[in-house]
Amino acid sequence: MTEQVETARPRAVPGVPSARRWSNEKILGHVVMVFWALAGAGLLSYMIRDFNPEFMDRYGIKFVSGFIVTIELVGLSLLIGAILSLPIAAMRLSKSRLFGAIAYGFVYFFRGTPLIAQAFLVYYGAGSFRDFFSDIGIWWFFRDPWYCAVFAFSLNTSAYQAEILRGSIQNVARGQWEAASALGLSKPVIFWKIILPQALIVALRPYGNEVVLMIKGSAIASIITIYDLMGETRRAFSRSYDFQAYIWAAILYLVMVETLRRVWDRFEARLTRHLKR
Amino acid sequence: MDEILTLISFGPNGWGDEIASGILITITLAIATLPFGLILGFLLALAKKSDEPSLRAAANIYTTIFRGLPELLTLFLVYYGGQIILQQVFRLIFPDAQIEVNSFVAGMVALSFVFASYASEAFLSAFRGISLGQYEGGYALGLSRIQTMRLVILPQLIRLALPALGNLWLILLKDTALVSVIGLSDLIRQAGIAARVEKEPFLFFGVACLIYLGLAMISSIGITLIDNWSNRGEVRR
């Protein structure tokens, strides 16, 4: 009996590290890495071989200005959105059913429809009310694509930020409210000094994601004729038919998003260092 | 009011049929993208949880690229870049071939890439929710690696990943709106044409927004149903 067991060929046991030096996974991993390396090298050689100094002369500065426009657009929208998100989150959290329903409708609309449709609705849709807007003297605002983009993006991000804020405030344990009121603190003091600081720590990560989403989403502004990074890229491509325009844009967006992600991770690690175990 | 109803009605005077065909394209695109995105995302998640560093790095490079690029830019890169690359390849065989990339296919490829990068994260965190004992139990029953994955892990994985995947589906549905920019006659583009012809932009884009909301609501119902189905084995608490 024992002999039989010993002579039976050992079957490869799954889950146990293989004794082979080159497991299938290792081979696959290296093959894919070689593919990435080749793709990177191919891209680099394409960028060098087809490098057009004239293109850089003419459009290099445009890319920089587009980059700045993108940052301005995102920064401004996020700021306005943050301010708008406060009353919306408060309404969502309020006991009043009416306020809750209004805020829920607002949030549902802006989270459930594409940003591009919202931008069109504001920029082109404002034309339907031209006479009315002219009469009350705000037509200058809706005539300008820049204001329309900021308007649409601010409302959009305010809906997302309100949800982040609401979720993180509700996430703070009830015991925190009870303990604070047992100490005789007033409601505003409890909210500002005890609940909000804890909520914001929870909210840090989703806020970071929202900033990244906003940077990526802002590319849509190019469609309503704003010359942000994407807009400048499309203009450069349509005039020069040089595909490198898109590669440069990709590099700039990746650098922007990756830098932000890294900085935000540092920032978060720093702010939550007292929670480390 | 009657005018508005005429404009969005079906038939020769209304834009109902054009908008309906746009809805159909939007839905078809999203549904056609889903399987590719899910499969690629699942494979990426497997790579990311592998013990092999090179495989993990390869998958992470992918995610970094496609999560960092704006979806619109990914779409342009695939649409124009794909055209250039295919042209170069085909020129080797047929020297004067003219290649034109279909905008539906370009949209599908670009959206699949983006979807997969996010889905891989959803699958990865679902994998973390499955204890090692589940694998060991499967192996102890004599199941092979693939059998264990298919019969033991995957059913649990779907349950755990479903909420995140449901969100990704809603995002995908919204992202399909971007293909209107490369000329596909989806909902947004049809609404845009109607708006320009009838000079009623607010009406038509408003209708488009409401249709997207309707699609999102129907999806939410569907996702809830699938979620209940996948949780049918769980004890109700």
PDB file of N, CA and C in Angstrom, chain A residues 30-79:
ATOM      1  N   HIS A  30       6.466  38.475 -17.740  1.00  0.00           N
ATOM      2  CA  HIS A  30       7.603  39.028 -18.475  1.00  0.00           C
ATOM      3  C   HIS A  30       7.238  39.354 -19.909  1.00  0.00           C
ATOM      4  N   VAL A  31       6.389  38.474 -20.505  1.00  0.00           N
ATOM      5  CA  VAL A  31       5.967  38.749 -21.888  1.00  0.00           C
ATOM      6  C   VAL A  31       5.228  40.082 -21.951  1.00  0.00           C
ATOM      7  N   VAL A  32       4.303  40.294 -20.984  1.00  0.00           N
ATOM      8  CA  VAL A  32       3.530  41.546 -21.020  1.00  0.00           C
ATOM      9  C   VAL A  32       4.439  42.739 -20.760  1.00  0.00           C
ATOM     10  N   MET A  33       5.391  42.568 -19.844  1.00  0.00           N
ATOM     11  CA  MET A  33       6.304  43.683 -19.577  1.00  0.00           C
ATOM     12  C   MET A  33       7.125  44.009 -20.820  1.00  0.00           C
ATOM     13  N   VAL A  34       7.557  42.952 -21.542  1.00  0.00           N
ATOM     14  CA  VAL A  34       8.297  43.195 -22.785  1.00  0.00           C
ATOM     15  C   VAL A  34       7.404  43.936 -23.775  1.00  0.00           C
ATOM     16  N   PHE A  35       6.109  43.550 -23.804  1.00  0.00           N
ATOM     17  CA  PHE A  35       5.177  44.253 -24.693  1.00  0.00           C
ATOM     18  C   PHE A  35       5.102  45.736 -24.339  1.00  0.00           C
ATOM     19  N   TRP A  36       4.956  46.026 -23.024  1.00  0.00           N
ATOM     20  CA  TRP A  36       4.909  47.433 -22.601  1.00  0.00           C
ATOM     21  C   TRP A  36       6.185  48.156 -23.000  1.00  0.00           C
ATOM     22  N   ALA A  37       7.327  47.474 -22.759  1.00  0.00           N
ATOM     23  CA  ALA A  37       8.616  48.095 -23.075  1.00  0.00           C
ATOM     24  C   ALA A  37       8.696  48.399 -24.564  1.00  0.00           C
ATOM     25  N   LEU A  38       8.268  47.424 -25.402  1.00  0.00           N
ATOM     26  CA  LEU A  38       8.308  47.636 -26.852  1.00  0.00           C
ATOM     27  C   LEU A  38       7.373  48.771 -27.248  1.00  0.00           C
ATOM     28  N   ALA A  39       6.173  48.768 -26.637  1.00  0.00           N
ATOM     29  CA  ALA A  39       5.210  49.824 -26.960  1.00  0.00           C
ATOM     30  C   ALA A  39       5.781  51.184 -26.578  1.00  0.00           C
ATOM     31  N   GLY A  40       6.405  51.232 -25.404  1.00  0.00           N
ATOM     32  CA  GLY A  40       7.020  52.487 -24.961  1.00  0.00           C
ATOM     33  C   GLY A  40       8.131  52.912 -25.889  1.00  0.00           C
ATOM     34  N   ALA A  41       8.978  51.948 -26.267  1.00  0.00           N
ATOM     35  CA  ALA A  41      10.100  52.261 -27.158  1.00  0.00           C
ATOM     36  C   ALA A  41       9.573  52.699 -28.518  1.00  0.00           C
ATOM     37  N   GLY A  42       8.530  52.012 -28.993  1.00  0.00           N
ATOM     38  CA  GLY A  42       7.945  52.369 -30.280  1.00  0.00           C
ATOM     39  C   GLY A  42       7.408  53.794 -30.256  1.00  0.00           C
ATOM     40  N   LEU A  43       6.734  54.118 -29.149  1.00  0.00           N
ATOM     41  CA  LEU A  43       6.170  55.454 -29.013  1.00  0.00           C
ATOM     42  C   LEU A  43       7.274  56.498 -28.985  1.00  0.00           C
ATOM     43  N   LEU A  44       8.343  56.179 -28.234  1.00  0.00           N
ATOM     44  CA  LEU A  44       9.461  57.110 -28.108  1.00  0.00           C
ATOM     45  C   LEU A  44      10.117  57.337 -29.463  1.00  0.00           C
ATOM     46  N   SER A  45      10.336  56.232 -30.198  1.00  0.00           N
ATOM     47  CA  SER A  45      11.006  56.372 -31.494  1.00  0.00           C
ATOM     48  C   SER A  45      10.118  57.150 -32.459  1.00  0.00           C
ATOM     49  N   TYR A  46       8.794  56.929 -32.339  1.00  0.00           N
ATOM     50  CA  TYR A  46       7.869  57.677 -33.188  1.00  0.00           C
ATOM     51  C   TYR A  46       7.926  59.162 -32.856  1.00  0.00           C
ATOM     52  N   MET A  47       7.975  59.457 -31.543  1.00  0.00           N
ATOM     53  CA  MET A  47       8.020  60.854 -31.137  1.00  0.00           C
ATOM     54  C   MET A  47       9.308  61.519 -31.628  1.00  0.00           C
ATOM     55  N   ILE A  48      10.428  60.759 -31.609  1.00  0.00           N
ATOM     56  CA  ILE A  48      11.708  61.347 -32.014  1.00  0.00           C
ATOM     57  C   ILE A  48      11.805  61.437 -33.539  1.00  0.00           C
ATOM     58  N   ARG A  49      11.403  60.342 -34.218  1.00  0.00           N
ATOM     59  CA  ARG A  49      11.549  60.287 -35.670  1.00  0.00           C
ATOM     60  C   ARG A  49      10.666  61.335 -36.358  1.00  0.00           C
ATOM     61  N   ASP A  50       9.431  61.401 -35.875  1.00  0.00           N
ATOM     62  CA  ASP A  50       8.494  62.323 -36.514  1.00  0.00           C
ATOM     63  C   ASP A  50       8.430  63.668 -35.813  1.00  0.00           C
ATOM     64  N   PHE A  51       9.431  63.939 -34.988  1.00  0.00           N
ATOM     65  CA  PHE A  51       9.400  65.195 -34.246  1.00  0.00           C
ATOM     66  C   PHE A  51       9.483  66.361 -35.220  1.00  0.00           C
ATOM     67  N   ASN A  52       8.577  67.285 -35.021  1.00  0.00           N
ATOM     68  CA  ASN A  52       8.493  68.383 -35.954  1.00  0.00           C
ATOM     69  C   ASN A  52       8.725  69.685 -35.186  1.00  0.00           C
ATOM     70  N   PRO A  53       9.918  70.284 -35.346  1.00  0.00           N
ATOM     71  CA  PRO A  53      10.220  71.486 -34.555  1.00  0.00           C
ATOM     72  C   PRO A  53       9.226  72.615 -34.837  1.00  0.00           C
ATOM     73  N   GLU A  54       8.741  72.647 -36.070  1.00  0.00           N
ATOM     74  CA  GLU A  54       7.783  73.690 -36.428  1.00  0.00           C
ATOM     75  C   GLU A  54       6.503  73.556 -35.596  1.00  0.00           C
ATOM     76  N   PHE A  55       6.080  72.282 -35.453  1.00  0.00           N
ATOM     77  CA  PHE A  55       4.878  71.996 -34.663  1.00  0.00           C
ATOM     78  C   PHE A  55       5.046  72.512 -33.239  1.00  0.00           C
ATOM     79  N   MET A  56       6.235  72.229 -32.690  1.00  0.00           N
ATOM     80  CA  MET A  56       6.503  72.651 -31.316  1.00  0.00           C
ATOM     81  C   MET A  56       6.523  74.164 -31.222  1.00  0.00           C
ATOM     82  N   ASP A  57       7.166  74.802 -32.209  1.00  0.00           N
ATOM     83  CA  ASP A  57       7.243  76.260 -32.207  1.00  0.00           C
ATOM     84  C   ASP A  57       5.863  76.868 -32.192  1.00  0.00           C
ATOM     85  N   ARG A  58       5.011  76.292 -33.056  1.00  0.00           N
ATOM     86  CA  ARG A  58       3.711  76.914 -33.250  1.00  0.00           C
ATOM     87  C   ARG A  58       2.750  76.566 -32.118  1.00  0.00           C
ATOM     88  N   TYR A  59       2.779  75.294 -31.668  1.00  0.00           N
ATOM     89  CA  TYR A  59       1.728  74.859 -30.740  1.00  0.00           C
ATOM     90  C   TYR A  59       2.212  74.624 -29.314  1.00  0.00           C
ATOM     91  N   GLY A  60       3.543  74.607 -29.103  1.00  0.00           N
ATOM     92  CA  GLY A  60       4.061  74.329 -27.756  1.00  0.00           C
ATOM     93  C   GLY A  60       3.466  75.270 -26.728  1.00  0.00           C
ATOM     94  N   ILE A  61       3.488  76.567 -27.075  1.00  0.00           N
ATOM     95  CA  ILE A  61       3.003  77.572 -26.126  1.00  0.00           C
ATOM     96  C   ILE A  61       1.490  77.439 -25.924  1.00  0.00           C
ATOM     97  N   LYS A  62       0.813  76.978 -26.988  1.00  0.00           N
ATOM     98  CA  LYS A  62      -0.643  76.784 -26.903  1.00  0.00           C
ATOM     99  C   LYS A  62      -0.968  75.678 -25.896  1.00  0.00           C
ATOM    100  N   PHE A  63      -0.124  74.636 -25.929  1.00  0.00           N
ATOM    101  CA  PHE A  63      -0.357  73.538 -24.995  1.00  0.00           C
ATOM    102  C   PHE A  63      -0.228  74.025 -23.553  1.00  0.00           C
ATOM    103  N   VAL A  64       0.777  74.896 -23.338  1.00  0.00           N
ATOM    104  CA  VAL A  64       0.950  75.420 -21.980  1.00  0.00           C
ATOM    105  C   VAL A  64      -0.271  76.226 -21.561  1.00  0.00           C
ATOM    106  N   SER A  65      -0.750  77.069 -22.488  1.00  0.00           N
ATOM    107  CA  SER A  65      -1.901  77.896 -22.112  1.00  0.00           C
ATOM    108  C   SER A  65      -3.135  77.015 -21.904  1.00  0.00           C
ATOM    109  N   GLY A  66      -3.265  75.957 -22.732  1.00  0.00           N
ATOM    110  CA  GLY A  66      -4.386  75.034 -22.553  1.00  0.00           C
ATOM    111  C   GLY A  66      -4.325  74.339 -21.206  1.00  0.00           C
ATOM    112  N   PHE A  67      -3.115  73.963 -20.817  1.00  0.00           N
ATOM    113  CA  PHE A  67      -2.893  73.317 -19.524  1.00  0.00           C
ATOM    114  C   PHE A  67      -3.376  74.237 -18.402  1.00  0.00           C
ATOM    115  N   ILE A  68      -3.017  75.523 -18.518  1.00  0.00           N
ATOM    116  CA  ILE A  68      -3.398  76.482 -17.476  1.00  0.00           C
ATOM    117  C   ILE A  68      -4.918  76.664 -17.463  1.00  0.00           C
ATOM    118  N   VAL A  69      -5.520  76.730 -18.665  1.00  0.00           N
ATOM    119  CA  VAL A  69      -6.980  76.890 -18.728  1.00  0.00           C
ATOM    120  C   VAL A  69      -7.668  75.712 -18.054  1.00  0.00           C
ATOM    121  N   THR A  70      -7.157  74.491 -18.326  1.00  0.00           N
ATOM    122  CA  THR A  70      -7.742  73.310 -17.691  1.00  0.00           C
ATOM    123  C   THR A  70      -7.682  73.426 -16.173  1.00  0.00           C
ATOM    124  N   ILE A  71      -6.521  73.832 -15.663  1.00  0.00           N
ATOM    125  CA  ILE A  71      -6.370  73.924 -14.206  1.00  0.00           C
ATOM    126  C   ILE A  71      -7.294  74.990 -13.635  1.00  0.00           C
ATOM    127  N   GLU A  72      -7.391  76.137 -14.351  1.00  0.00           N
ATOM    128  CA  GLU A  72      -8.285  77.195 -13.882  1.00  0.00           C
ATOM    129  C   GLU A  72      -9.726  76.710 -13.854  1.00  0.00           C
ATOM    130  N   LEU A  73     -10.121  76.040 -14.947  1.00  0.00           N
ATOM    131  CA  LEU A  73     -11.500  75.574 -15.064  1.00  0.00           C
ATOM    132  C   LEU A  73     -11.832  74.592 -13.943  1.00  0.00           C
ATOM    133  N   VAL A  74     -10.917  73.624 -13.736  1.00  0.00           N
ATOM    134  CA  VAL A  74     -11.158  72.607 -12.708  1.00  0.00           C
ATOM    135  C   VAL A  74     -11.144  73.232 -11.317  1.00  0.00           C
ATOM    136  N   GLY A  75     -10.157  74.101 -11.084  1.00  0.00           N
ATOM    137  CA  GLY A  75     -10.025  74.704  -9.760  1.00  0.00           C
ATOM    138  C   GLY A  75     -11.245  75.535  -9.414  1.00  0.00           C
ATOM    139  N   LEU A  76     -11.669  76.371 -10.366  1.00  0.00           N
ATOM    140  CA  LEU A  76     -12.810  77.250 -10.129  1.00  0.00           C
ATOM    141  C   LEU A  76     -14.075  76.429  -9.909  1.00  0.00           C
ATOM    142  N   SER A  77     -14.296  75.422 -10.769  1.00  0.00           N
ATOM    143  CA  SER A  77     -15.508  74.607 -10.648  1.00  0.00           C
ATOM    144  C   SER A  77     -15.531  73.869  -9.316  1.00  0.00           C
ATOM    145  N   LEU A  78     -14.375  73.338  -8.921  1.00  0.00           N
ATOM    146  CA  LEU A  78     -14.330  72.592  -7.668  1.00  0.00           C
ATOM    147  C   LEU A  78     -14.637  73.506  -6.495  1.00  0.00           C
ATOM    148  N   LEU A  79     -14.096  74.740  -6.563  1.00  0.00           N
ATOM    149  CA  LEU A  79     -14.300  75.676  -5.463  1.00  0.00           C
ATOM    150  C   LEU A  79     -15.773  76.060  -5.351  1.00  0.00           C
TER     151      LEU A  79
END
